[in-house]
mmCIF file of C-alpha atoms in Angstrom:
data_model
loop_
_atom_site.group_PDB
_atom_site.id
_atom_site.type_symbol
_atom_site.label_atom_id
_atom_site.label_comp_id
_atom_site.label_asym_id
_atom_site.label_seq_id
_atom_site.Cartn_x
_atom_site.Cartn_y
_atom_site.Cartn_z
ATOM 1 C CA UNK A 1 -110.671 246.618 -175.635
ATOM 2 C CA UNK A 2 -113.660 248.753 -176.002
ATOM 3 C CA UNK A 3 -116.371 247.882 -173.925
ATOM 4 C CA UNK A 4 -120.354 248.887 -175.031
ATOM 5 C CA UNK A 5 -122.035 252.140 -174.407
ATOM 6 C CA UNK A 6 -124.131 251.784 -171.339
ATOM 7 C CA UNK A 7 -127.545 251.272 -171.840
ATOM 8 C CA UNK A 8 -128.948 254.575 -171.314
ATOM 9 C CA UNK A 9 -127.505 255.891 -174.570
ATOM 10 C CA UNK A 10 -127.596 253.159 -176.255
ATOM 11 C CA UNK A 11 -131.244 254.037 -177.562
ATOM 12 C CA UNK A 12 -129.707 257.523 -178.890
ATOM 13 C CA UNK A 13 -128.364 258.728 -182.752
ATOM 14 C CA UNK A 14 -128.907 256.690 -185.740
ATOM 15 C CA UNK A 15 -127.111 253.621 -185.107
ATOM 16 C CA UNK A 16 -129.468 252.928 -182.502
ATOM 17 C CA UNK A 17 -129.760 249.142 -181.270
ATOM 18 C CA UNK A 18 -132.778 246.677 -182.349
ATOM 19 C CA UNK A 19 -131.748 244.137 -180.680
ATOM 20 C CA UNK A 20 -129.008 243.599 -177.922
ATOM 21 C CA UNK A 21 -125.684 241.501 -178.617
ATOM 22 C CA UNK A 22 -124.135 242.172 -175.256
ATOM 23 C CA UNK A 23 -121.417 239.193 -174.936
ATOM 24 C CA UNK A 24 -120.623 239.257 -178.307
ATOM 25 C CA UNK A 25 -116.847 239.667 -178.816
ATOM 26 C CA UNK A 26 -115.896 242.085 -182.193
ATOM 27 C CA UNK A 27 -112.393 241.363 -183.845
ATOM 28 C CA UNK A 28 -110.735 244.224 -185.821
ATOM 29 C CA UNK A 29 -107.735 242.858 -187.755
ATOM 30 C CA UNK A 30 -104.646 244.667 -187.097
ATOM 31 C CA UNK A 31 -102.206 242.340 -188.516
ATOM 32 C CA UNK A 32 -102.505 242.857 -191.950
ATOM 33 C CA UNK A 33 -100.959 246.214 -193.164
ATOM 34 C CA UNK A 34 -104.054 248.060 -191.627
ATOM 35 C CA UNK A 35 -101.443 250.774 -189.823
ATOM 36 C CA UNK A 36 -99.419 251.271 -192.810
ATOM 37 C CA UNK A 37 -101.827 254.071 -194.653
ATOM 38 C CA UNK A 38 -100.328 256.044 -192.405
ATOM 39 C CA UNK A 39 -97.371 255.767 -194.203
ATOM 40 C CA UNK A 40 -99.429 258.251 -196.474
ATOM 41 C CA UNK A 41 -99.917 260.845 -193.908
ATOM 42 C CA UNK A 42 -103.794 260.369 -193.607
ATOM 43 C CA UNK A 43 -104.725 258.165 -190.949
ATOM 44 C CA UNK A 44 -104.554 254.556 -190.579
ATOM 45 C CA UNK A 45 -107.848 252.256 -191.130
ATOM 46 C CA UNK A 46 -107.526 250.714 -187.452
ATOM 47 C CA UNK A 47 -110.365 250.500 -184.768
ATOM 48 C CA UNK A 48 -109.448 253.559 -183.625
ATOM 49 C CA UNK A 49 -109.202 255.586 -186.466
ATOM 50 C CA UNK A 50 -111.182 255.568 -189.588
ATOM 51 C CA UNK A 51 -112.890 252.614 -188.406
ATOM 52 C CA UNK A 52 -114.399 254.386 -185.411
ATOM 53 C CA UNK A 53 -117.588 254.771 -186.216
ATOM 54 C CA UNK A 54 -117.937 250.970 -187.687
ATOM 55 C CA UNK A 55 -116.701 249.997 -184.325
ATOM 56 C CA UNK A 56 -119.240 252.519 -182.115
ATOM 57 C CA UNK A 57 -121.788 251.110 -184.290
ATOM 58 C CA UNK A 58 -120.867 247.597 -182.702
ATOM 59 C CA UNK A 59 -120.573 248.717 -179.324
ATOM 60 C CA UNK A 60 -124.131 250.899 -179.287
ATOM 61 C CA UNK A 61 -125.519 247.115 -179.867
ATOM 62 C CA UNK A 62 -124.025 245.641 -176.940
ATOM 63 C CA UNK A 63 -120.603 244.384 -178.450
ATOM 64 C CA UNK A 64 -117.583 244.672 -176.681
ATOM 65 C CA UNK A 65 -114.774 245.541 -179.128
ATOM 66 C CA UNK A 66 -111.504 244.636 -179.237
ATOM 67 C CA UNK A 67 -107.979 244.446 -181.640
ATOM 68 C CA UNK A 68 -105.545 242.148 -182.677
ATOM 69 C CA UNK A 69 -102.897 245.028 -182.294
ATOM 70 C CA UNK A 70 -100.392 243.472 -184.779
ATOM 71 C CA UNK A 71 -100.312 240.238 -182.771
ATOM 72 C CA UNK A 72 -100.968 236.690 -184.737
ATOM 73 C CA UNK A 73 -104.681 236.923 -185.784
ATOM 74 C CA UNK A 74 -105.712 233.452 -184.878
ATOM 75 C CA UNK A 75 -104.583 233.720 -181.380
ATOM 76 C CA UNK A 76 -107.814 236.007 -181.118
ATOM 77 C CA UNK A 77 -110.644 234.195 -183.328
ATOM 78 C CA UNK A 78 -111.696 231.492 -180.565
ATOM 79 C CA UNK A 79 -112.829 233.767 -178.269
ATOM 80 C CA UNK A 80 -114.640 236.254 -181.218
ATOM 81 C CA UNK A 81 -117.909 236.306 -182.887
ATOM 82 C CA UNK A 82 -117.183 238.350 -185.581
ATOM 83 C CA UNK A 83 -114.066 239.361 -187.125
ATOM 84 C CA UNK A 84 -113.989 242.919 -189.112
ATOM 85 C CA UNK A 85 -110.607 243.169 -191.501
ATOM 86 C CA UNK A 86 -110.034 246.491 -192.824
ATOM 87 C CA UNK A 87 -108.589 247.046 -196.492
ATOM 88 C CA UNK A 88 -105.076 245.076 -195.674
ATOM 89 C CA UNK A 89 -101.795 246.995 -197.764
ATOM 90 C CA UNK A 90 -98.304 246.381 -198.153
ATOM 91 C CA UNK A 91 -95.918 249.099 -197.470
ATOM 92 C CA UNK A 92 -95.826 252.757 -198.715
ATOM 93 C CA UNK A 93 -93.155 254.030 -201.554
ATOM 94 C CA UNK A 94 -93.781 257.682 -201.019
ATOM 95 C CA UNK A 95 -91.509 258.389 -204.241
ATOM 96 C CA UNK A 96 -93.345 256.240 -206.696
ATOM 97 C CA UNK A 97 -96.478 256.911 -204.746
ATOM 98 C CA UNK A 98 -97.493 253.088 -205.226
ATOM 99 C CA UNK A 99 -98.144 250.128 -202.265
ATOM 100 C CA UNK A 100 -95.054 247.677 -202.656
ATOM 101 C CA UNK A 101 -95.646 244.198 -201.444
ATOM 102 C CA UNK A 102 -94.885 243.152 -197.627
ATOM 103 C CA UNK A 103 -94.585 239.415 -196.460
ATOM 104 C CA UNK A 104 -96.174 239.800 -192.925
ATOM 105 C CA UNK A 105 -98.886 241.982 -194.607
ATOM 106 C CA UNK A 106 -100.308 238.940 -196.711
ATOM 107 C CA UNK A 107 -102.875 236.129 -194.880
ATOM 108 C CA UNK A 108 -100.246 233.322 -194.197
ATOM 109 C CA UNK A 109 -102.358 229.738 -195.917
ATOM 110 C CA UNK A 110 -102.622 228.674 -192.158
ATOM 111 C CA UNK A 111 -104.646 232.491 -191.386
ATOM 112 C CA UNK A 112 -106.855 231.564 -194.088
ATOM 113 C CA UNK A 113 -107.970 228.112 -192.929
ATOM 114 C CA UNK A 114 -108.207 229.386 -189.350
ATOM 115 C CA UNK A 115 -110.903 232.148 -191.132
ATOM 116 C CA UNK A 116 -113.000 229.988 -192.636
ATOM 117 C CA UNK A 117 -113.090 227.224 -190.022
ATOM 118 C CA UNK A 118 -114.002 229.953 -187.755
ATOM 119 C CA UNK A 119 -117.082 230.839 -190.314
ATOM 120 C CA UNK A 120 -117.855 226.779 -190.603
ATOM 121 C CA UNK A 121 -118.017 226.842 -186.591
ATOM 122 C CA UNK A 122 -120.864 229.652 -187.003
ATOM 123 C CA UNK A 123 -118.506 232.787 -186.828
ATOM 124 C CA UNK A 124 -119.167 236.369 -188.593
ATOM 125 C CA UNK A 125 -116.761 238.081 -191.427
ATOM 126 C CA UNK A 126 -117.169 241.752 -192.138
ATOM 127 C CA UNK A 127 -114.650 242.461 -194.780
ATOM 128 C CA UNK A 128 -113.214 245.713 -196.797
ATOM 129 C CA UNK A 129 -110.925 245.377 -200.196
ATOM 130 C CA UNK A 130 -110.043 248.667 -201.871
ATOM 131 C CA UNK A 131 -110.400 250.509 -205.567
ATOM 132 C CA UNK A 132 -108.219 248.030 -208.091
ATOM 133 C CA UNK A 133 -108.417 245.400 -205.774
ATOM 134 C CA UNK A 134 -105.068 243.230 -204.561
ATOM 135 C CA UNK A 135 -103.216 244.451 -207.664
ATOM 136 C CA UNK A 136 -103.369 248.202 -205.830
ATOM 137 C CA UNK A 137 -102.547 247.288 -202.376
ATOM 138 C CA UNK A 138 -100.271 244.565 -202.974
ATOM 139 C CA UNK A 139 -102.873 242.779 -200.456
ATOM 140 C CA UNK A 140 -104.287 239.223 -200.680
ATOM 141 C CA UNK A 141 -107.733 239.243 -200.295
ATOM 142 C CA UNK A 142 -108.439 237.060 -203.719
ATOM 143 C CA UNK A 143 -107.079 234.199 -201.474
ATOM 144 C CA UNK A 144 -109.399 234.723 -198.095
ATOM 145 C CA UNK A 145 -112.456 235.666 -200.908
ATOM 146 C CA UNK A 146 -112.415 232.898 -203.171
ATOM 147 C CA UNK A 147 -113.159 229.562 -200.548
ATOM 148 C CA UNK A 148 -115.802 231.922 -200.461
ATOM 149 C CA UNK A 149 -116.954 232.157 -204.255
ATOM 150 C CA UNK A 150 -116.311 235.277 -204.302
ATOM 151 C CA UNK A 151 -113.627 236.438 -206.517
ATOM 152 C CA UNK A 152 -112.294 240.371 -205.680
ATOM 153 C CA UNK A 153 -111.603 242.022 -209.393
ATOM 154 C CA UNK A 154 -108.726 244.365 -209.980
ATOM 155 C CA UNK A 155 -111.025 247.351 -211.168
ATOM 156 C CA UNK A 156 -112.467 250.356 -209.870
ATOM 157 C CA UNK A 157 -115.841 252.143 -210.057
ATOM 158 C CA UNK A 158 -115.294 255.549 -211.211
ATOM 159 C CA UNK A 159 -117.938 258.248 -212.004
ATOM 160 C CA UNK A 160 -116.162 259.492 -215.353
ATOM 161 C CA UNK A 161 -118.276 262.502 -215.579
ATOM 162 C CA UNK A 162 -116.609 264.000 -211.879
ATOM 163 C CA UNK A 163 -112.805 263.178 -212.709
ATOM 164 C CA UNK A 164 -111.850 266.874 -214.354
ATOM 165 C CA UNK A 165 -113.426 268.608 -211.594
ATOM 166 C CA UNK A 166 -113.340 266.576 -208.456
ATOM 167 C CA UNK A 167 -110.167 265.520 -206.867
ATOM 168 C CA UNK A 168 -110.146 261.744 -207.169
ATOM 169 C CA UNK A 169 -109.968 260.828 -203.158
ATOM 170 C CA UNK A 170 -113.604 262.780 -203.110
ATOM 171 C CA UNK A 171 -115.417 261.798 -206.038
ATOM 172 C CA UNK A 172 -118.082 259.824 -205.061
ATOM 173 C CA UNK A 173 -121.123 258.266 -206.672
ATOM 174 C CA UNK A 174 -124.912 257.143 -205.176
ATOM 175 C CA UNK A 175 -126.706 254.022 -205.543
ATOM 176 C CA UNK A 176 -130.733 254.031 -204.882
ATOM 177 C CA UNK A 177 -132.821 251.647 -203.330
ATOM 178 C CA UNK A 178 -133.467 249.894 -206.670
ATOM 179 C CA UNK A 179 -129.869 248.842 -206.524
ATOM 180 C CA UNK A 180 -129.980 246.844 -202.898
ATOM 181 C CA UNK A 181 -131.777 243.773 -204.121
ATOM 182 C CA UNK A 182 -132.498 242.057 -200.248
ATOM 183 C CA UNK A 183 -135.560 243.760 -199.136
ATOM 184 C CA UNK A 184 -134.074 242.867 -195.598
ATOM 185 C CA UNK A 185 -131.333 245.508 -196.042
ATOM 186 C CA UNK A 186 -133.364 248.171 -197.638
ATOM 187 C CA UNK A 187 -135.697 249.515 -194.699
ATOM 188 C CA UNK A 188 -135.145 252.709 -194.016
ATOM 189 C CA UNK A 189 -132.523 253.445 -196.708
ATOM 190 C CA UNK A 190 -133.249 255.214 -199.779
ATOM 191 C CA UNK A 191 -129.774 256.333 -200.983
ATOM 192 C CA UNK A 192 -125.873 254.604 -200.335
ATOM 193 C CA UNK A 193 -123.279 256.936 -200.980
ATOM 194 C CA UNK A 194 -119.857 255.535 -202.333
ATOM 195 C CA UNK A 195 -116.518 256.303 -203.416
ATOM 196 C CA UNK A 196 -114.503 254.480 -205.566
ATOM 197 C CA UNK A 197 -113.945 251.197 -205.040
ATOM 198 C CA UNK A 198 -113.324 247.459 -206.575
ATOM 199 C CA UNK A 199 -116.128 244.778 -208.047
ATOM 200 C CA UNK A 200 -117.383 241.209 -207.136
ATOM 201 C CA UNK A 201 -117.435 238.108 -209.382
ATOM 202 C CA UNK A 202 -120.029 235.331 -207.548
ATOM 203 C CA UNK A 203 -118.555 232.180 -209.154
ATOM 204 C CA UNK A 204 -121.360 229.632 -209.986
ATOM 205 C CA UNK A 205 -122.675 228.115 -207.051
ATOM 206 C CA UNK A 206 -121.349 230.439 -204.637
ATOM 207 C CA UNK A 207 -123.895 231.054 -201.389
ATOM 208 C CA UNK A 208 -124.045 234.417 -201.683
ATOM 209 C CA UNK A 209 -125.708 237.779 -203.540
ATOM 210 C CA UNK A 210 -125.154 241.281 -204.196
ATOM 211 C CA UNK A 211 -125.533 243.651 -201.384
ATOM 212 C CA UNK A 212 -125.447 246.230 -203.784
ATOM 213 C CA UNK A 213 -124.258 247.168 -207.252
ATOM 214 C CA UNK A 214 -122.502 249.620 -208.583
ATOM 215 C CA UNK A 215 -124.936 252.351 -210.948
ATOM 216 C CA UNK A 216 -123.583 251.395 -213.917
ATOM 217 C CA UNK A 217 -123.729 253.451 -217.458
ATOM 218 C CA UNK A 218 -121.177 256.855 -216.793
ATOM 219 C CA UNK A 219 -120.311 255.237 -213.521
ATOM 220 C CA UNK A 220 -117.758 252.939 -215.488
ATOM 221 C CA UNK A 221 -115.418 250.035 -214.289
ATOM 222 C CA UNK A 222 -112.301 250.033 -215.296
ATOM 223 C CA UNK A 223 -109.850 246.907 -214.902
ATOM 224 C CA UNK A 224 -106.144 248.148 -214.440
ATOM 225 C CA UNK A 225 -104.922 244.327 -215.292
ATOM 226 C CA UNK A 226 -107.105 243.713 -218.327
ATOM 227 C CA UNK A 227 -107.152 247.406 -219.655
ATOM 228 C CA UNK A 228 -110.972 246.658 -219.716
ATOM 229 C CA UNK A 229 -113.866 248.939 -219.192
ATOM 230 C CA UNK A 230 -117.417 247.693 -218.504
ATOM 231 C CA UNK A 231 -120.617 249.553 -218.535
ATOM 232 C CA UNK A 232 -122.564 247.033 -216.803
ATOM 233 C CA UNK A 233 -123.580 247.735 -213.269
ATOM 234 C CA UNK A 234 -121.621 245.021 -211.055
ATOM 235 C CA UNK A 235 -121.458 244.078 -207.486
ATOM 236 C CA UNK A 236 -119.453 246.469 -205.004
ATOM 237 C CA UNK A 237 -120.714 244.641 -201.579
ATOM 238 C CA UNK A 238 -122.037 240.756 -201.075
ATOM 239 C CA UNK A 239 -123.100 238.563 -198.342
ATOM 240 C CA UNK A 240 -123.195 235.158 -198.093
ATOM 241 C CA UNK A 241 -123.634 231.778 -196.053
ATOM 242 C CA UNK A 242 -120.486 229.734 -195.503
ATOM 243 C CA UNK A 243 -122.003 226.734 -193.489
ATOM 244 C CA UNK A 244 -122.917 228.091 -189.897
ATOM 245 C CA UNK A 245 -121.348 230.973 -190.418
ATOM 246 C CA UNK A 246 -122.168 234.654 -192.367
ATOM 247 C CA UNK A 247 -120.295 237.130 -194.273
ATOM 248 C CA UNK A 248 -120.408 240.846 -195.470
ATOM 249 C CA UNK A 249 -117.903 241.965 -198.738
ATOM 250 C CA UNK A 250 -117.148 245.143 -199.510
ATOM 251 C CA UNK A 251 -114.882 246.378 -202.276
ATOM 252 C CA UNK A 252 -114.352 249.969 -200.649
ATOM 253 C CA UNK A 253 -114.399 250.906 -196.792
ATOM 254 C CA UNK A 254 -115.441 254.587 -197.519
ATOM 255 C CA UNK A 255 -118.663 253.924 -196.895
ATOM 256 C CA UNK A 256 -118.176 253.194 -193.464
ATOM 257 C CA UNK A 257 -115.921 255.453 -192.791
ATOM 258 C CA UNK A 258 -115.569 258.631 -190.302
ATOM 259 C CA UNK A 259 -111.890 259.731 -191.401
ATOM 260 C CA UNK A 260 -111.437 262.658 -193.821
ATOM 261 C CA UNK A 261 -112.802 260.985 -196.616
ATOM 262 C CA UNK A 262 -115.548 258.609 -194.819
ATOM 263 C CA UNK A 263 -119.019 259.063 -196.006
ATOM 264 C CA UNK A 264 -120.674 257.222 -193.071
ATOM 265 C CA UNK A 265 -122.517 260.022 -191.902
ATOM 266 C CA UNK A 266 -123.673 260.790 -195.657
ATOM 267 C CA UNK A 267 -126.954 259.868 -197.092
ATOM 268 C CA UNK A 268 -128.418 256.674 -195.699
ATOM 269 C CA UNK A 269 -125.091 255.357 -195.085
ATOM 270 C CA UNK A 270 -125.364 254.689 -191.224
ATOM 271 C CA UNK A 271 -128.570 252.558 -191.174
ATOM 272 C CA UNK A 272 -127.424 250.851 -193.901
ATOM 273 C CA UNK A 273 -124.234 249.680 -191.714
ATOM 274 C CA UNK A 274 -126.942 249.266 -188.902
ATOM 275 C CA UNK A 275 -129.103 246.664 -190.907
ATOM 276 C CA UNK A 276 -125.627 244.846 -192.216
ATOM 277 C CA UNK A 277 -124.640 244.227 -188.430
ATOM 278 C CA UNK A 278 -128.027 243.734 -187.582
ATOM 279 C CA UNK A 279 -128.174 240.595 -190.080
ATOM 280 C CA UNK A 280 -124.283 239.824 -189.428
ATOM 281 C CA UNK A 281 -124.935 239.454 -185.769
ATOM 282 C CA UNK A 282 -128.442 237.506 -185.232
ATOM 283 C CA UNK A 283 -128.187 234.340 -185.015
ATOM 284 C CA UNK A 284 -131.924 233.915 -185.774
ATOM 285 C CA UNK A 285 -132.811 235.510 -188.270
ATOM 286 C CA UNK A 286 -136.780 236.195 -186.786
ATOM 287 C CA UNK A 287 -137.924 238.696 -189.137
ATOM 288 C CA UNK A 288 -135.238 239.144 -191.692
ATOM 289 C CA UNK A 289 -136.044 237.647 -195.058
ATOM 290 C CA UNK A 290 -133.449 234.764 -195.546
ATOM 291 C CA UNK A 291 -130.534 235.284 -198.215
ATOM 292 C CA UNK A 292 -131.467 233.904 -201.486
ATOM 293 C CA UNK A 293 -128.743 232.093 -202.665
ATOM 294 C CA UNK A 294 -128.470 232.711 -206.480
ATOM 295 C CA UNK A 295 -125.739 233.555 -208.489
ATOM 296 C CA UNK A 296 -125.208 237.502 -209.454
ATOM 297 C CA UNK A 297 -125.952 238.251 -213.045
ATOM 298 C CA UNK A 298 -124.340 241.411 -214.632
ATOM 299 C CA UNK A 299 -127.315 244.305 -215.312
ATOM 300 C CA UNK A 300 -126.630 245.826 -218.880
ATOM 301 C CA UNK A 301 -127.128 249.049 -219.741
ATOM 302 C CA UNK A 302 -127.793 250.168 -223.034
ATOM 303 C CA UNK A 303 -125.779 253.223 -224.541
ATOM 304 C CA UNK A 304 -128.067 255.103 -227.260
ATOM 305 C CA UNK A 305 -126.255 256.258 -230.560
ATOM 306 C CA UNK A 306 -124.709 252.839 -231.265
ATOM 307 C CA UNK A 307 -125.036 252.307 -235.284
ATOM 308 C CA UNK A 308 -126.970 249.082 -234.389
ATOM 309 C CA UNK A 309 -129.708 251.403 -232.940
ATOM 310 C CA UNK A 310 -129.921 249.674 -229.653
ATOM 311 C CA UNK A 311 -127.038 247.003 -229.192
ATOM 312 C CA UNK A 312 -126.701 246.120 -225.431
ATOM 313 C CA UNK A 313 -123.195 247.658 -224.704
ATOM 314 C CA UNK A 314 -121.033 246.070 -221.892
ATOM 315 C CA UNK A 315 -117.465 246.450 -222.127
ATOM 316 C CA UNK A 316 -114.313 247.500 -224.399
ATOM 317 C CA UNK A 317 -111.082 245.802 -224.349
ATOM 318 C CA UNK A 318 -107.693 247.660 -224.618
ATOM 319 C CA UNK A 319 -107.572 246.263 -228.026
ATOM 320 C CA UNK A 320 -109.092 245.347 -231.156
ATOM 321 C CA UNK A 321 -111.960 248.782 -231.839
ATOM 322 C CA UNK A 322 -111.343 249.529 -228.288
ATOM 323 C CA UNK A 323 -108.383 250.186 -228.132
ATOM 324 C CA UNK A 324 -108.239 254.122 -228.652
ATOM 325 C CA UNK A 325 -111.265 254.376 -226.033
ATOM 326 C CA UNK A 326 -109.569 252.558 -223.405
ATOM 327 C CA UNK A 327 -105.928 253.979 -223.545
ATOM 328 C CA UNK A 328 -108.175 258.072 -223.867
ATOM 329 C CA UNK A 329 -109.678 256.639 -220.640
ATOM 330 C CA UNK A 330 -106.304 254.991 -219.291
ATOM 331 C CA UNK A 331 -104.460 258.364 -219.657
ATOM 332 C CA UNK A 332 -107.398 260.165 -217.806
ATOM 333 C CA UNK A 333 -107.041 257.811 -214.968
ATOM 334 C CA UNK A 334 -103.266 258.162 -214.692
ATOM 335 C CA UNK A 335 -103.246 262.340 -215.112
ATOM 336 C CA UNK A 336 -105.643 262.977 -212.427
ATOM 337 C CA UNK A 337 -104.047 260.479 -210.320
ATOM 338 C CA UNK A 338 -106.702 257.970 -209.572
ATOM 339 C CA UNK A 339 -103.835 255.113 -210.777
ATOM 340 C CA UNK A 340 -101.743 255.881 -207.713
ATOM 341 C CA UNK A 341 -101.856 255.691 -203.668
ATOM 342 C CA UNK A 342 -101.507 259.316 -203.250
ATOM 343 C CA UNK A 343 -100.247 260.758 -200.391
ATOM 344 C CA UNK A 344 -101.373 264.022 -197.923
ATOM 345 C CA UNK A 345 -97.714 265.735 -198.953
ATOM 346 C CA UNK A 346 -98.570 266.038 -202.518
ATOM 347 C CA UNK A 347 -102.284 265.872 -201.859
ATOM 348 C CA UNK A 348 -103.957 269.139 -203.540
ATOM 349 C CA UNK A 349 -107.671 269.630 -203.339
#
């Protein structure tokens, strides 16, 4: 258990506190495969690790942190206010450099129902997925996500133009302002940097919203399932109501990050944690401009040069006219690697 900063620092550096949660108990799931990307030889995404800042962050406003150190996670929710879940995984085949599905990895049915009754009864979610979604990590996050209407694609956001250069665990792309759509999380962030990392569907009805969406146009998404690529820009974080309770969705934990390749101390990256736990955390919301709950419609992008002079442009399947675009793409994606879990012994920068 980590216990807040004391008071005279907590003031200091740019996760500085608003307002003061002391007594408010932080969860960081442990249970779910979060140790086993160390089977890759870069370090886990546990409290302690790459999730150190994230959990700082909580503890410079007051919160007293703790794990569930591999032990059942429901034995730990009742006495919790929010639970954080790190990008869950199965286990690592270093040979075929690929997660490989592991039983006490996966969110048993009864986990799930103790997770949202714990969000009905007013509790907080802050929750990471990871580039291609479930069908990368051999996770099951769909299931937790989509009581929640909010269904976790199998795709990736990838900044096409970076991939010949830039090793694929560093290429990264920015979002501006203009993509944040609450004007509650936008103060004092200009810029969001990302790395790659999976897409929302809000399902009609759902009470939630973008966070923030992806940029869209040469930052493509492709779909390893479908074999689809869209040039739309889509959601890549969401929050939402689910009765008393709140939730944060990300499809990437990058952002948040402080391990080789975390990007929290990039751009505007920090305060934009601080106002998510900020809005996570009070419980009234004096201030902060309520969520508008709406469903999330796709932003097109047009692509000039079509023969149609102008055609809104969206996606290509792996078939049909597509088809040669999608498998030049495809064969990109599984040259420079971006199609497998790779690990630090074959890692080259």
């Amino acid at each position: 258990m980590v216990s807040p900063t004391p008071p005279s620092s907590a003031g200091s550096g740019p996760l500085a506190a608003r307002p003061s949660f002391a007594g408010e108990t932080v969860l960081f799931d442990a249970t779910h495969g979060q140790g086993n990307w160390a089977q890759t030889g870069f370090p886990s995404r546990e409290m302690h690790t790459n999730f150190a800042g994230v959990m700082q962050a909580f503890c410079r406003l007051g919160c007293t942190c703790t794990t569930t150190n591999e032990k059942p996670l429901s034995r730990f929710l009742p006495q919790s206010r929010l639970l954080v879940v790190p990008p869950p995984t199965g286990r690592y085949n270093s040979r075929k450099e690929c997660w490989e599905p592991e039983r006490t990895s996966l969110f048993a049915g009864e986990e799930i129902q103790d997770i949202l009754g714990f969000l009905r009864n007013g509790g907080r979610l802050l929750a990471f997925a990871y580039r291609f979604g479930d069908s990368f990590t051999q996770a099951n996050l769909r299931d937790l996500f989509g009581p929640l209407g909010c269904i976790l694609n199998n795709d990736a956001v990838i900044d096409i133009t970076t991939l010949r250069t830039t090793h694929p665990l560093q290429t990264a792309f920015d979002t501006a302002s203009d993509l944040l759509p609450l004007a509650w999380l936008r103060p004092g962030v200009e810029r969001v940097r990302w790395r790659s990392m999976a897409t929302f569907l809000l399902l009609p009805g759902a009470t939630a919203q973008p966070l923030a969406f992806s940029p869209g146009g040469r930052c493509i998404t492709f779909d390893r399932t479908q074999r689809r690529i869209s040039f739309e820009s889509l959601p890549i974080a969401v929050a939402g109501l689910h009765h008393q309770g709140r939730f944060v969705l990300l499809g990437g934990p990058h952002p948040f990050e402080t391990g080789p390749f975390g990007l929290l101390a990039d751009a505007d990256n920090a305060r934009f944690l601080q106002n998510i736990l900020q809005w996570l955390l009070e419980r009234d919301p004096a201030g902060l401009e309520p969520l508008r709950l709406t469903m999330a419609q796709p932003m097109k992008w047009r692509i000039p040069g079509l023969a149609d002079q102008g055609r809104a442009f969206s996606h290509l399947e792996g078939n049909g006219n597509g088809q040669a675009t999608v498998g030049s793409i495809e064969r990109l994606l599984r040259k420079t690697g971006v199609l497998k879990a790779l690990n630090r012994a074959k890692w080259m920068p």
